mmCIF file with all atom_site columns, C-alpha atoms in Angstrom:
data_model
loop_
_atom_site.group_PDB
_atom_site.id
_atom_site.type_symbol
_atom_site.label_atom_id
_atom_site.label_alt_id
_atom_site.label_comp_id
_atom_site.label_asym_id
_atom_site.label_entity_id
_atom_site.label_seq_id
_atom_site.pdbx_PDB_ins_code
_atom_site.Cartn_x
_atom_site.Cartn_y
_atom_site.Cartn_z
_atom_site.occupancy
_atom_site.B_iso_or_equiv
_atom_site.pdbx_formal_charge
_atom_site.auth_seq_id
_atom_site.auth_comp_id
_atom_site.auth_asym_id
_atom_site.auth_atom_id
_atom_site.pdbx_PDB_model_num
ATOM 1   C CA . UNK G 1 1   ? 0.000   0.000  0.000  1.00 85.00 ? 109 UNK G CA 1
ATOM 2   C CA . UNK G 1 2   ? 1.906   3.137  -1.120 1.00 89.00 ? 110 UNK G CA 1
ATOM 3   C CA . UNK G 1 3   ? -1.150  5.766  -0.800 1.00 89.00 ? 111 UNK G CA 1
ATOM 4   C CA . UNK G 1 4   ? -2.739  6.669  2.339  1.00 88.00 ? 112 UNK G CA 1
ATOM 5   C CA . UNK G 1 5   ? -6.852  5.734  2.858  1.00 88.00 ? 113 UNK G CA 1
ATOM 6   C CA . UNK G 1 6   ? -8.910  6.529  5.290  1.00 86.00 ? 114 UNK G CA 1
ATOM 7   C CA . UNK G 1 7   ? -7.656  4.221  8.216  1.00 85.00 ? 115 UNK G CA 1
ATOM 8   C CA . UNK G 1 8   ? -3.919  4.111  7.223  1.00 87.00 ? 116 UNK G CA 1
ATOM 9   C CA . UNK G 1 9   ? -1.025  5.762  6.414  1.00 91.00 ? 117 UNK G CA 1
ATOM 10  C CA . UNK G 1 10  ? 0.990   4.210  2.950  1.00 93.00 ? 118 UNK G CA 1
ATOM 11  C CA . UNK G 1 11  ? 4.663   3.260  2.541  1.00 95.00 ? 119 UNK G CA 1
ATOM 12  C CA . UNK G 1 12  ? 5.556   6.417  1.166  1.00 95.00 ? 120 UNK G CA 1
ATOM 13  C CA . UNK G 1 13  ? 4.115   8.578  4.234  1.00 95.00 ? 121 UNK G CA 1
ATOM 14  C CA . UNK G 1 14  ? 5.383   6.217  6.612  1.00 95.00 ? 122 UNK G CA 1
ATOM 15  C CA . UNK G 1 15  ? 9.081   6.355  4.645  1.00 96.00 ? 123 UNK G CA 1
ATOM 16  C CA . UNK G 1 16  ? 8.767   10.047 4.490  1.00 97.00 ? 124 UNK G CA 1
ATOM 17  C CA . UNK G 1 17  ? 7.897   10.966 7.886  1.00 97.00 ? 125 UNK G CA 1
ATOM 18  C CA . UNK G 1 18  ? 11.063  8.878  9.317  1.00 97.00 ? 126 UNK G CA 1
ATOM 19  C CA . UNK G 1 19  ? 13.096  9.764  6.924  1.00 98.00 ? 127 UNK G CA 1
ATOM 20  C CA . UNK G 1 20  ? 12.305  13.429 8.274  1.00 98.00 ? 128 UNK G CA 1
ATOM 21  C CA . UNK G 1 21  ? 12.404  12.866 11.554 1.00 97.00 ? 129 UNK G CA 1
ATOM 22  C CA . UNK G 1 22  ? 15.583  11.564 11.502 1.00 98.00 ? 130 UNK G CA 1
ATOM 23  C CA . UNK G 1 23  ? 17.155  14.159 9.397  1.00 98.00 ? 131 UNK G CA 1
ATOM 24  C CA . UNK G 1 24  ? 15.457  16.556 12.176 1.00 98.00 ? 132 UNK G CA 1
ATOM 25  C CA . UNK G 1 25  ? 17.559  15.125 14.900 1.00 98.00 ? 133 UNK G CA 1
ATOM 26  C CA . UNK G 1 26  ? 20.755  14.913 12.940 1.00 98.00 ? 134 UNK G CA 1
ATOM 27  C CA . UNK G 1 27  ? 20.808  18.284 11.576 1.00 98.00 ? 135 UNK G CA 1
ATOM 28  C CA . UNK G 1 28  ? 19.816  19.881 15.253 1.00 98.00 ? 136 UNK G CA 1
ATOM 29  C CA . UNK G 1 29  ? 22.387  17.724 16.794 1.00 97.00 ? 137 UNK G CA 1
ATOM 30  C CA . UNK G 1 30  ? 25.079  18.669 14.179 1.00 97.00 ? 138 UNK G CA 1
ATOM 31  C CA . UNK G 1 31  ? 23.757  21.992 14.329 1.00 96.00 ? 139 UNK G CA 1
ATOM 32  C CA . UNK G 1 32  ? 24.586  22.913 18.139 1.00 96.00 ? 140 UNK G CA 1
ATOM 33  C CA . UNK G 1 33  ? 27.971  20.999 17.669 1.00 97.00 ? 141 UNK G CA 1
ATOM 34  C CA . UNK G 1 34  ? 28.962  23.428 15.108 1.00 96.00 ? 142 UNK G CA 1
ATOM 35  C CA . UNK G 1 35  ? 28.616  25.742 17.625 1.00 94.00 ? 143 UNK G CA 1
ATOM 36  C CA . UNK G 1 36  ? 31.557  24.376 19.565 1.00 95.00 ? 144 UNK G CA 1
ATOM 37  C CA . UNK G 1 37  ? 33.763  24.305 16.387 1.00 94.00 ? 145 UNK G CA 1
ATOM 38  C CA . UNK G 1 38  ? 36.779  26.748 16.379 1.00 94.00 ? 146 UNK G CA 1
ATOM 39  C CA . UNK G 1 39  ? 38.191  27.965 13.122 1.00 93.00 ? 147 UNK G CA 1
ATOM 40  C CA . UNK G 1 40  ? 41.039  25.794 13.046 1.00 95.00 ? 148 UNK G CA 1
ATOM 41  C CA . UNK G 1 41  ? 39.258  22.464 13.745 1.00 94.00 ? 149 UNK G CA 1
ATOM 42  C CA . UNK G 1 42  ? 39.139  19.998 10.796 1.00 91.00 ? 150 UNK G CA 1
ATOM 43  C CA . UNK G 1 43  ? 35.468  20.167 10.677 1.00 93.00 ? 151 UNK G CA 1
ATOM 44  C CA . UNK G 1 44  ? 35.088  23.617 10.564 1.00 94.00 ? 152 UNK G CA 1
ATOM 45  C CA . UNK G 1 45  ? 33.980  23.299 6.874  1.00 92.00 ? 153 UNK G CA 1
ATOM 46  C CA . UNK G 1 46  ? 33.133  19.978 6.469  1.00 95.00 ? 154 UNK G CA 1
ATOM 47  C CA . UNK G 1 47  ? 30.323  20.318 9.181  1.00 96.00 ? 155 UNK G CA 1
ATOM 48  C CA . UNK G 1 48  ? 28.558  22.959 7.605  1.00 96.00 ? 156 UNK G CA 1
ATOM 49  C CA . UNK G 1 49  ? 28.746  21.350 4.194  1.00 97.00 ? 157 UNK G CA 1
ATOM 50  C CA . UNK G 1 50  ? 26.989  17.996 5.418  1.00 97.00 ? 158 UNK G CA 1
ATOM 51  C CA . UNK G 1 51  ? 24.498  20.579 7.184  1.00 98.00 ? 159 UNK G CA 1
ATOM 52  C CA . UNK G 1 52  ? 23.389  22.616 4.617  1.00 98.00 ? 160 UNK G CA 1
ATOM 53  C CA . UNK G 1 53  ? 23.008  19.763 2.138  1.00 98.00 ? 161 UNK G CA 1
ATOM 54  C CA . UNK G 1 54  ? 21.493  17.458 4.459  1.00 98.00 ? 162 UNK G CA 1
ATOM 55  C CA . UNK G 1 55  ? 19.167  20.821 4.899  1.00 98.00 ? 163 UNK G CA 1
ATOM 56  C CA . UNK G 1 56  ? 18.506  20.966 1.066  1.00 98.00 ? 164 UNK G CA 1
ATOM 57  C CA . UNK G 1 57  ? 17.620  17.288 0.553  1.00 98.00 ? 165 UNK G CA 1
ATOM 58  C CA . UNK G 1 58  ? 15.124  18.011 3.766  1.00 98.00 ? 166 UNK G CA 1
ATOM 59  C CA . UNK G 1 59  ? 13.844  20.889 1.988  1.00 97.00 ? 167 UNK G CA 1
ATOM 60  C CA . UNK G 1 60  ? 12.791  18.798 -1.145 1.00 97.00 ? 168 UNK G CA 1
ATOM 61  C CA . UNK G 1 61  ? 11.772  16.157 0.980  1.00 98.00 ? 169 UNK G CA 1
ATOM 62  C CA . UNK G 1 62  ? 9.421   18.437 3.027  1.00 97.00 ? 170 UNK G CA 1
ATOM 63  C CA . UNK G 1 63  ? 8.142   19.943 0.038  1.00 97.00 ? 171 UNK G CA 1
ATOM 64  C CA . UNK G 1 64  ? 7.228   16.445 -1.610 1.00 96.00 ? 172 UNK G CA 1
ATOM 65  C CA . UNK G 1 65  ? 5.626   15.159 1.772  1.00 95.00 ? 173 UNK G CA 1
ATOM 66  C CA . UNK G 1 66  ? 3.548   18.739 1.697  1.00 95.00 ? 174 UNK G CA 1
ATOM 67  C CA . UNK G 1 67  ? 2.333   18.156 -1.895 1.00 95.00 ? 175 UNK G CA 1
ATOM 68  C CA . UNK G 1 68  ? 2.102   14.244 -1.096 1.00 95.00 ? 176 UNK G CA 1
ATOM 69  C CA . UNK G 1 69  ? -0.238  15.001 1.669  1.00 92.00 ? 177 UNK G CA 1
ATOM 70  C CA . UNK G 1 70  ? -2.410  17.568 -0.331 1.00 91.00 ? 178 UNK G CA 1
ATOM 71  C CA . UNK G 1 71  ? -3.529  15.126 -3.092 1.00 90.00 ? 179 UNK G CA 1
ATOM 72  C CA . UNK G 1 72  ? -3.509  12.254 -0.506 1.00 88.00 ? 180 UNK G CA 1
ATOM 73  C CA . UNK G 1 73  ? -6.526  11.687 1.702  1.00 84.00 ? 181 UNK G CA 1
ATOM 74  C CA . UNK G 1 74  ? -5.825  11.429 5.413  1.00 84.00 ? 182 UNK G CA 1
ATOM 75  C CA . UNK G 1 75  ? -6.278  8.949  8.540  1.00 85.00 ? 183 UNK G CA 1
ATOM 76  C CA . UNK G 1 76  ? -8.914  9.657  10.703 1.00 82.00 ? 184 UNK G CA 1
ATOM 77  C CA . UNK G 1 77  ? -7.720  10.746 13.720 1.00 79.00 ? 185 UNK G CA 1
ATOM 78  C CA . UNK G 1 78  ? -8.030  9.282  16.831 1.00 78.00 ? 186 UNK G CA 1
ATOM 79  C CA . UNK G 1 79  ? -9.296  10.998 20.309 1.00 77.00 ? 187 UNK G CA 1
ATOM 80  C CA . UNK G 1 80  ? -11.738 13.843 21.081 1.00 81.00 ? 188 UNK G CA 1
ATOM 81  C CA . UNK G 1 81  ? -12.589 16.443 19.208 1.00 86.00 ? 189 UNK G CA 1
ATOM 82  C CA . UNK G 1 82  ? -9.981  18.831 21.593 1.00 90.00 ? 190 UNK G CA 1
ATOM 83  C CA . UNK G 1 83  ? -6.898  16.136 20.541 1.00 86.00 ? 191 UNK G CA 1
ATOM 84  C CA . UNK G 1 84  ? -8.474  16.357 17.079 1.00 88.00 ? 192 UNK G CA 1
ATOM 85  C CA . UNK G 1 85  ? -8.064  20.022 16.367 1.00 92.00 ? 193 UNK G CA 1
ATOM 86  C CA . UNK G 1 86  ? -4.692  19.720 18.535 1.00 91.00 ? 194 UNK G CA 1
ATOM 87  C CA . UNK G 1 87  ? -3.429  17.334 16.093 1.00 89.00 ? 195 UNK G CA 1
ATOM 88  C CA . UNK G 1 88  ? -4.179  19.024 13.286 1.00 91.00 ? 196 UNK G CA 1
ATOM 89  C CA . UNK G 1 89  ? -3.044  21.970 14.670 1.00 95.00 ? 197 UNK G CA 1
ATOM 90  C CA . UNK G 1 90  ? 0.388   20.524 16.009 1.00 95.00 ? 198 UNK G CA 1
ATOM 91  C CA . UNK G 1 91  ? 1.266   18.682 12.397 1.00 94.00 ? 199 UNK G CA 1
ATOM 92  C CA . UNK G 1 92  ? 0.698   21.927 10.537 1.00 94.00 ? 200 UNK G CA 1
ATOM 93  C CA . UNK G 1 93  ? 2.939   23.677 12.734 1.00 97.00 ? 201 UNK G CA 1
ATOM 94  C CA . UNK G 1 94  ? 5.666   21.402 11.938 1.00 97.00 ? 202 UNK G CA 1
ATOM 95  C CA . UNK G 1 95  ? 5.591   22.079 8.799  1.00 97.00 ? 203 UNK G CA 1
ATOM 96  C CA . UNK G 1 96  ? 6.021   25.805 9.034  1.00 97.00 ? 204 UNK G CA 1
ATOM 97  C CA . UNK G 1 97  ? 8.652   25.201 11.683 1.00 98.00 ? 205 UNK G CA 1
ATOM 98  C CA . UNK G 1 98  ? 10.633  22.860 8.927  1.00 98.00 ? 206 UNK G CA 1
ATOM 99  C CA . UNK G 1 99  ? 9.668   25.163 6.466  1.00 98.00 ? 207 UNK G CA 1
ATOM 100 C CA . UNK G 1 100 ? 10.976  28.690 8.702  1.00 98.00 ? 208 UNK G CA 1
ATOM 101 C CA . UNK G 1 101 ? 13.906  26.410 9.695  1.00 98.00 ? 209 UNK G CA 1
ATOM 102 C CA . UNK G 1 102 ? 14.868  25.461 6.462  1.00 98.00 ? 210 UNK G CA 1
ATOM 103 C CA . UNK G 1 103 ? 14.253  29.085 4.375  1.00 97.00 ? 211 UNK G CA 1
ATOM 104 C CA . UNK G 1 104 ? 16.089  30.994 7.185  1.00 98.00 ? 212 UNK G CA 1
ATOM 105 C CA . UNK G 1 105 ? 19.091  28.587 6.709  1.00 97.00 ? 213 UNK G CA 1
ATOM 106 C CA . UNK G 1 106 ? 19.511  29.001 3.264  1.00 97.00 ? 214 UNK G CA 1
ATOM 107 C CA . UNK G 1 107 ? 19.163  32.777 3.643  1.00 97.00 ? 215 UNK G CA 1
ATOM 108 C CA . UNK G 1 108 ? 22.304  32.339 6.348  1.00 97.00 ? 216 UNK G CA 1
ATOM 109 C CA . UNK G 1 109 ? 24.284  30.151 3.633  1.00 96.00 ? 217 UNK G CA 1
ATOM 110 C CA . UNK G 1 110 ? 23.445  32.544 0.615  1.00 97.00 ? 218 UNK G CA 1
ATOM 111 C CA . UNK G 1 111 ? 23.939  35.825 1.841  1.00 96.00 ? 219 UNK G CA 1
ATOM 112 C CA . UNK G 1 112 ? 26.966  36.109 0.529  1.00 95.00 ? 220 UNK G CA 1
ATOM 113 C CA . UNK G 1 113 ? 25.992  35.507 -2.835 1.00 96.00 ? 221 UNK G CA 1
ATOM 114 C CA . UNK G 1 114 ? 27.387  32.175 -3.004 1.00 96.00 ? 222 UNK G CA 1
ATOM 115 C CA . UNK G 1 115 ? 24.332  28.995 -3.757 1.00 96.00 ? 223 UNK G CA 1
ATOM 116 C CA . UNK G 1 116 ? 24.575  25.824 -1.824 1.00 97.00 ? 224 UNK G CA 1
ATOM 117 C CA . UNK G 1 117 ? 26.566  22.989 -2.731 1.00 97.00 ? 225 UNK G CA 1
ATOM 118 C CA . UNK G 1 118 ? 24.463  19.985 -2.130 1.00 97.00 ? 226 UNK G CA 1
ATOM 119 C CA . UNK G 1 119 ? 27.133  16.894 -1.887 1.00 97.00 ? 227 UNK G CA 1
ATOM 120 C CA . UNK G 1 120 ? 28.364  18.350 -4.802 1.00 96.00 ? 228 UNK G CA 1
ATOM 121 C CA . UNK G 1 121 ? 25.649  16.861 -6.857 1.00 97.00 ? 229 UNK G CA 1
ATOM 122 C CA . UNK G 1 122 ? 24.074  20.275 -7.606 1.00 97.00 ? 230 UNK G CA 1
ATOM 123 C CA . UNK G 1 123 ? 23.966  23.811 -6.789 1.00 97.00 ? 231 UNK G CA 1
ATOM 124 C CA . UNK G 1 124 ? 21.194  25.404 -5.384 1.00 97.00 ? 232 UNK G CA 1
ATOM 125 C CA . UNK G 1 125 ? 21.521  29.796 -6.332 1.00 97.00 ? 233 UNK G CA 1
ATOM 126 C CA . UNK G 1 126 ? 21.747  32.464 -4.206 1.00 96.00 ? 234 UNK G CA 1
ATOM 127 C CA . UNK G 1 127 ? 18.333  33.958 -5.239 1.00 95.00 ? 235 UNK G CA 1
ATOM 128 C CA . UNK G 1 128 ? 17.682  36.673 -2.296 1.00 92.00 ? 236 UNK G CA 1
ATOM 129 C CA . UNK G 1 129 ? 20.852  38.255 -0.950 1.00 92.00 ? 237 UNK G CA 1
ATOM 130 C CA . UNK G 1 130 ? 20.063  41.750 -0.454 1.00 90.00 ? 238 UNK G CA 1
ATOM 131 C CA . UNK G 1 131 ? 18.465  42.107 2.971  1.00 93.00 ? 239 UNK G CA 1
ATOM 132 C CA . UNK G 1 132 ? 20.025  44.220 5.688  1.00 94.00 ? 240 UNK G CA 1
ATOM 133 C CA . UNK G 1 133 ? 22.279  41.841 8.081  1.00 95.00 ? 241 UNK G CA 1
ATOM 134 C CA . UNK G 1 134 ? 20.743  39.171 6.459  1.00 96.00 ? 242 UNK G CA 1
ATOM 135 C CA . UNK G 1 135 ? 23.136  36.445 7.863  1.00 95.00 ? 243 UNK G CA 1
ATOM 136 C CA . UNK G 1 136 ? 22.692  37.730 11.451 1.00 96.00 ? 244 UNK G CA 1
ATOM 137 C CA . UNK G 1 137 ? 18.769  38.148 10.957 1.00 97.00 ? 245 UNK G CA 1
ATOM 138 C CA . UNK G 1 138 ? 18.572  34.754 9.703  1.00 97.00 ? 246 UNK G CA 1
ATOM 139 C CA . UNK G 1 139 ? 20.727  32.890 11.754 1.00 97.00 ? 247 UNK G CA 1
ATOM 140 C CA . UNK G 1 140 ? 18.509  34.248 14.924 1.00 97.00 ? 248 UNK G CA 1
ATOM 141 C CA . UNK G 1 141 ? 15.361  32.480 12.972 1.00 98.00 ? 249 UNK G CA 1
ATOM 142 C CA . UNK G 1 142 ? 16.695  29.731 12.119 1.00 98.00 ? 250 UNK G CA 1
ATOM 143 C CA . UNK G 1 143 ? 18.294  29.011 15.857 1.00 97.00 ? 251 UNK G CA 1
ATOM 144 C CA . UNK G 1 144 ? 14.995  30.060 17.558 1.00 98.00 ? 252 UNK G CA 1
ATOM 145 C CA . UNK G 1 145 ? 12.671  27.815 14.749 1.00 98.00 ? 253 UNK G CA 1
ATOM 146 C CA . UNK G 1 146 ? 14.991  25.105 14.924 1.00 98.00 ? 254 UNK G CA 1
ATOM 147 C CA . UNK G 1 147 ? 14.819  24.785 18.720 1.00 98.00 ? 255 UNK G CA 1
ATOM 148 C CA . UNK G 1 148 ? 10.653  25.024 18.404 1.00 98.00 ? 256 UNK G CA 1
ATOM 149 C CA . UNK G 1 149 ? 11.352  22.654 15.756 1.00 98.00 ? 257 UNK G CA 1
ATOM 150 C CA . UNK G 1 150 ? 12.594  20.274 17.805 1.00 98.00 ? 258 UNK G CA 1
ATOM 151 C CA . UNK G 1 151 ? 10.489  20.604 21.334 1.00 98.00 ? 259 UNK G CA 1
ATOM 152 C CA . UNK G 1 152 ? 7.330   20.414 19.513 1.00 98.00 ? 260 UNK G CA 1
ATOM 153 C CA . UNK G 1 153 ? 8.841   17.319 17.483 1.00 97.00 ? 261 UNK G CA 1
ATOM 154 C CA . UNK G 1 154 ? 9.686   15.874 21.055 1.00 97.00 ? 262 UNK G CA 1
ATOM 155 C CA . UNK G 1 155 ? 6.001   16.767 22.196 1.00 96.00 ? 263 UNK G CA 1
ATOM 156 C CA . UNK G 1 156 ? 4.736   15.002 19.097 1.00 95.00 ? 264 UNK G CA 1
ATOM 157 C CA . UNK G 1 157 ? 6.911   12.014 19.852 1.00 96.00 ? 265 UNK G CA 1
ATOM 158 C CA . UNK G 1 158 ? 5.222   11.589 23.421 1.00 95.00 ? 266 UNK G CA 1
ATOM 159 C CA . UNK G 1 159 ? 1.696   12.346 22.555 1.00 92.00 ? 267 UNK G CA 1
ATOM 160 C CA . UNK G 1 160 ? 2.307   9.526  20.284 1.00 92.00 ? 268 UNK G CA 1
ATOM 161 C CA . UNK G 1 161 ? 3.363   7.121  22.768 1.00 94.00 ? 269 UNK G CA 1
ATOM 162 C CA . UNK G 1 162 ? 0.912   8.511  25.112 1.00 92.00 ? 270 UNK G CA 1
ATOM 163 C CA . UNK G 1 163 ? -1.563  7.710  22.203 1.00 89.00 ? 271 UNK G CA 1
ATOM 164 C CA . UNK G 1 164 ? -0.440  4.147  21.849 1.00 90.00 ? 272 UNK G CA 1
ATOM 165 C CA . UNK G 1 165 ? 0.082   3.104  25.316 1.00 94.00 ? 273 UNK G CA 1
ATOM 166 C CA . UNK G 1 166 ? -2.423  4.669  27.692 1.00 93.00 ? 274 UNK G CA 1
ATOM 167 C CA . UNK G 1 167 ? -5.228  5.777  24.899 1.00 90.00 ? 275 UNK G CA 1
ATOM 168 C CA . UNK G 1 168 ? -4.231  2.160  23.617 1.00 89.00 ? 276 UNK G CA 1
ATOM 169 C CA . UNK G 1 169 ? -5.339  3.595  19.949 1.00 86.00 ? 277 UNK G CA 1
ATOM 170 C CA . UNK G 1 170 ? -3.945  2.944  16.882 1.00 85.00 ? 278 UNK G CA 1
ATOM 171 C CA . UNK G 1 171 ? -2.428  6.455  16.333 1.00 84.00 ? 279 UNK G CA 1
ATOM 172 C CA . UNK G 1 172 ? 1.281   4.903  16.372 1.00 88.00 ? 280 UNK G CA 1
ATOM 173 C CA . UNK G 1 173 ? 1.334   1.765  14.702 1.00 88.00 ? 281 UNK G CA 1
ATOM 174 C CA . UNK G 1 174 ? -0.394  3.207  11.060 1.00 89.00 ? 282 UNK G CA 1
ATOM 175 C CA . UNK G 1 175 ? 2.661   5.377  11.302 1.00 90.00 ? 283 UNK G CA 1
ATOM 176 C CA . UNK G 1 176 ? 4.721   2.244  11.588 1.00 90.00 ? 284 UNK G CA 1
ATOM 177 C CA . UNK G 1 177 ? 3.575   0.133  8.953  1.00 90.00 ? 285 UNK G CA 1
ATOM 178 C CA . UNK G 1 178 ? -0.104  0.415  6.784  1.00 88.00 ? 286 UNK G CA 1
ATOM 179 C CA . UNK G 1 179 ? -2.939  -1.052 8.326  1.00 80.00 ? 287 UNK G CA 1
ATOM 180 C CA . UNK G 1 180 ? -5.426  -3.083 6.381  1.00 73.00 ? 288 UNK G CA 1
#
């Protein structure tokens, strides 16, 4: 079952959404160690390449699961009306956090003028490069998102489990493999 129905997600949801939240904790993890680099460290440049493709690559991915989900019809949700709208709520907000996250990382990268390498497979331009302290303004969104990013990821982690093992519904398991 690739698509999602009505009672399931599909492969492809279930492939994307690890796949992303994976990334997620890589990138925020390599992220903050970056912070500790020093110029003169071996990975001062290496550790920002793997970030900022590993970013790109999570930027298409994002933007495939966004248009994936649009033409795709979705699980009914389990829980009250209240955990409803809170779910709802909670997995669009994730996707503007990735999305804030991701833009406001590129704008740090490109400000100089330079585009992205990604692995050195491709280039992405510098398209927007002409806003004031652009680098500095970014790189405050991007920390900030990213960190929201990740505690509301961690909240959506637990309401899962709380889902699954106190709620005993079947919230976590369609997001583990498609139910028939």
């Amino acid at each position: 079952m690739i698509a999602d129905n009505k009672r399931s997600y599909g492969w492809l949801t279930i492939f994307m959404h690890w796949v992303s939240a994976l990334v997620v904790v890589g990138l925020f993890a390599l992220g903050y160690w970056m912070l500790t680099l020093s110029y003169y460290d071996p990975w001062y440049r290496l550790g920002p390449w793997w970030h900022k493709s590993f970013g790109m690559l999570l930027l298409i991915l994002t933007l495939s699961r966004v248009i994936w989900r649009a033409g795709n019809k979705t699980p009914t949700l389990s829980g009250s009306g209240f955990e409803q709208v809170g779910a709802r709520l909670g997995h669009w907000l994730l996707y503007a956090l990735l999305l804030v996250t991701m833009l406001s990382g590129y704008l740090i990268s490109t400000a100089d003028g330079r585009g992205i390498s990604v692995f050195d497979w491709f280039t992405v331009p510098a398209v927007i490069t002409s806003i004031p302290a652009q680098e500095d303004l970014a790189g405050e969104v991007h920390w900030y998102s990213a960190l929201a990013l990740v505690i509301l990821a961690g909240g959506h982690a637990l309401m899962a489990l709380k889902h699954h093992f106190w709620d005993k519904h079947d919230t976590l398991k369609r997001m583990l493999k498609p139910q028939k």
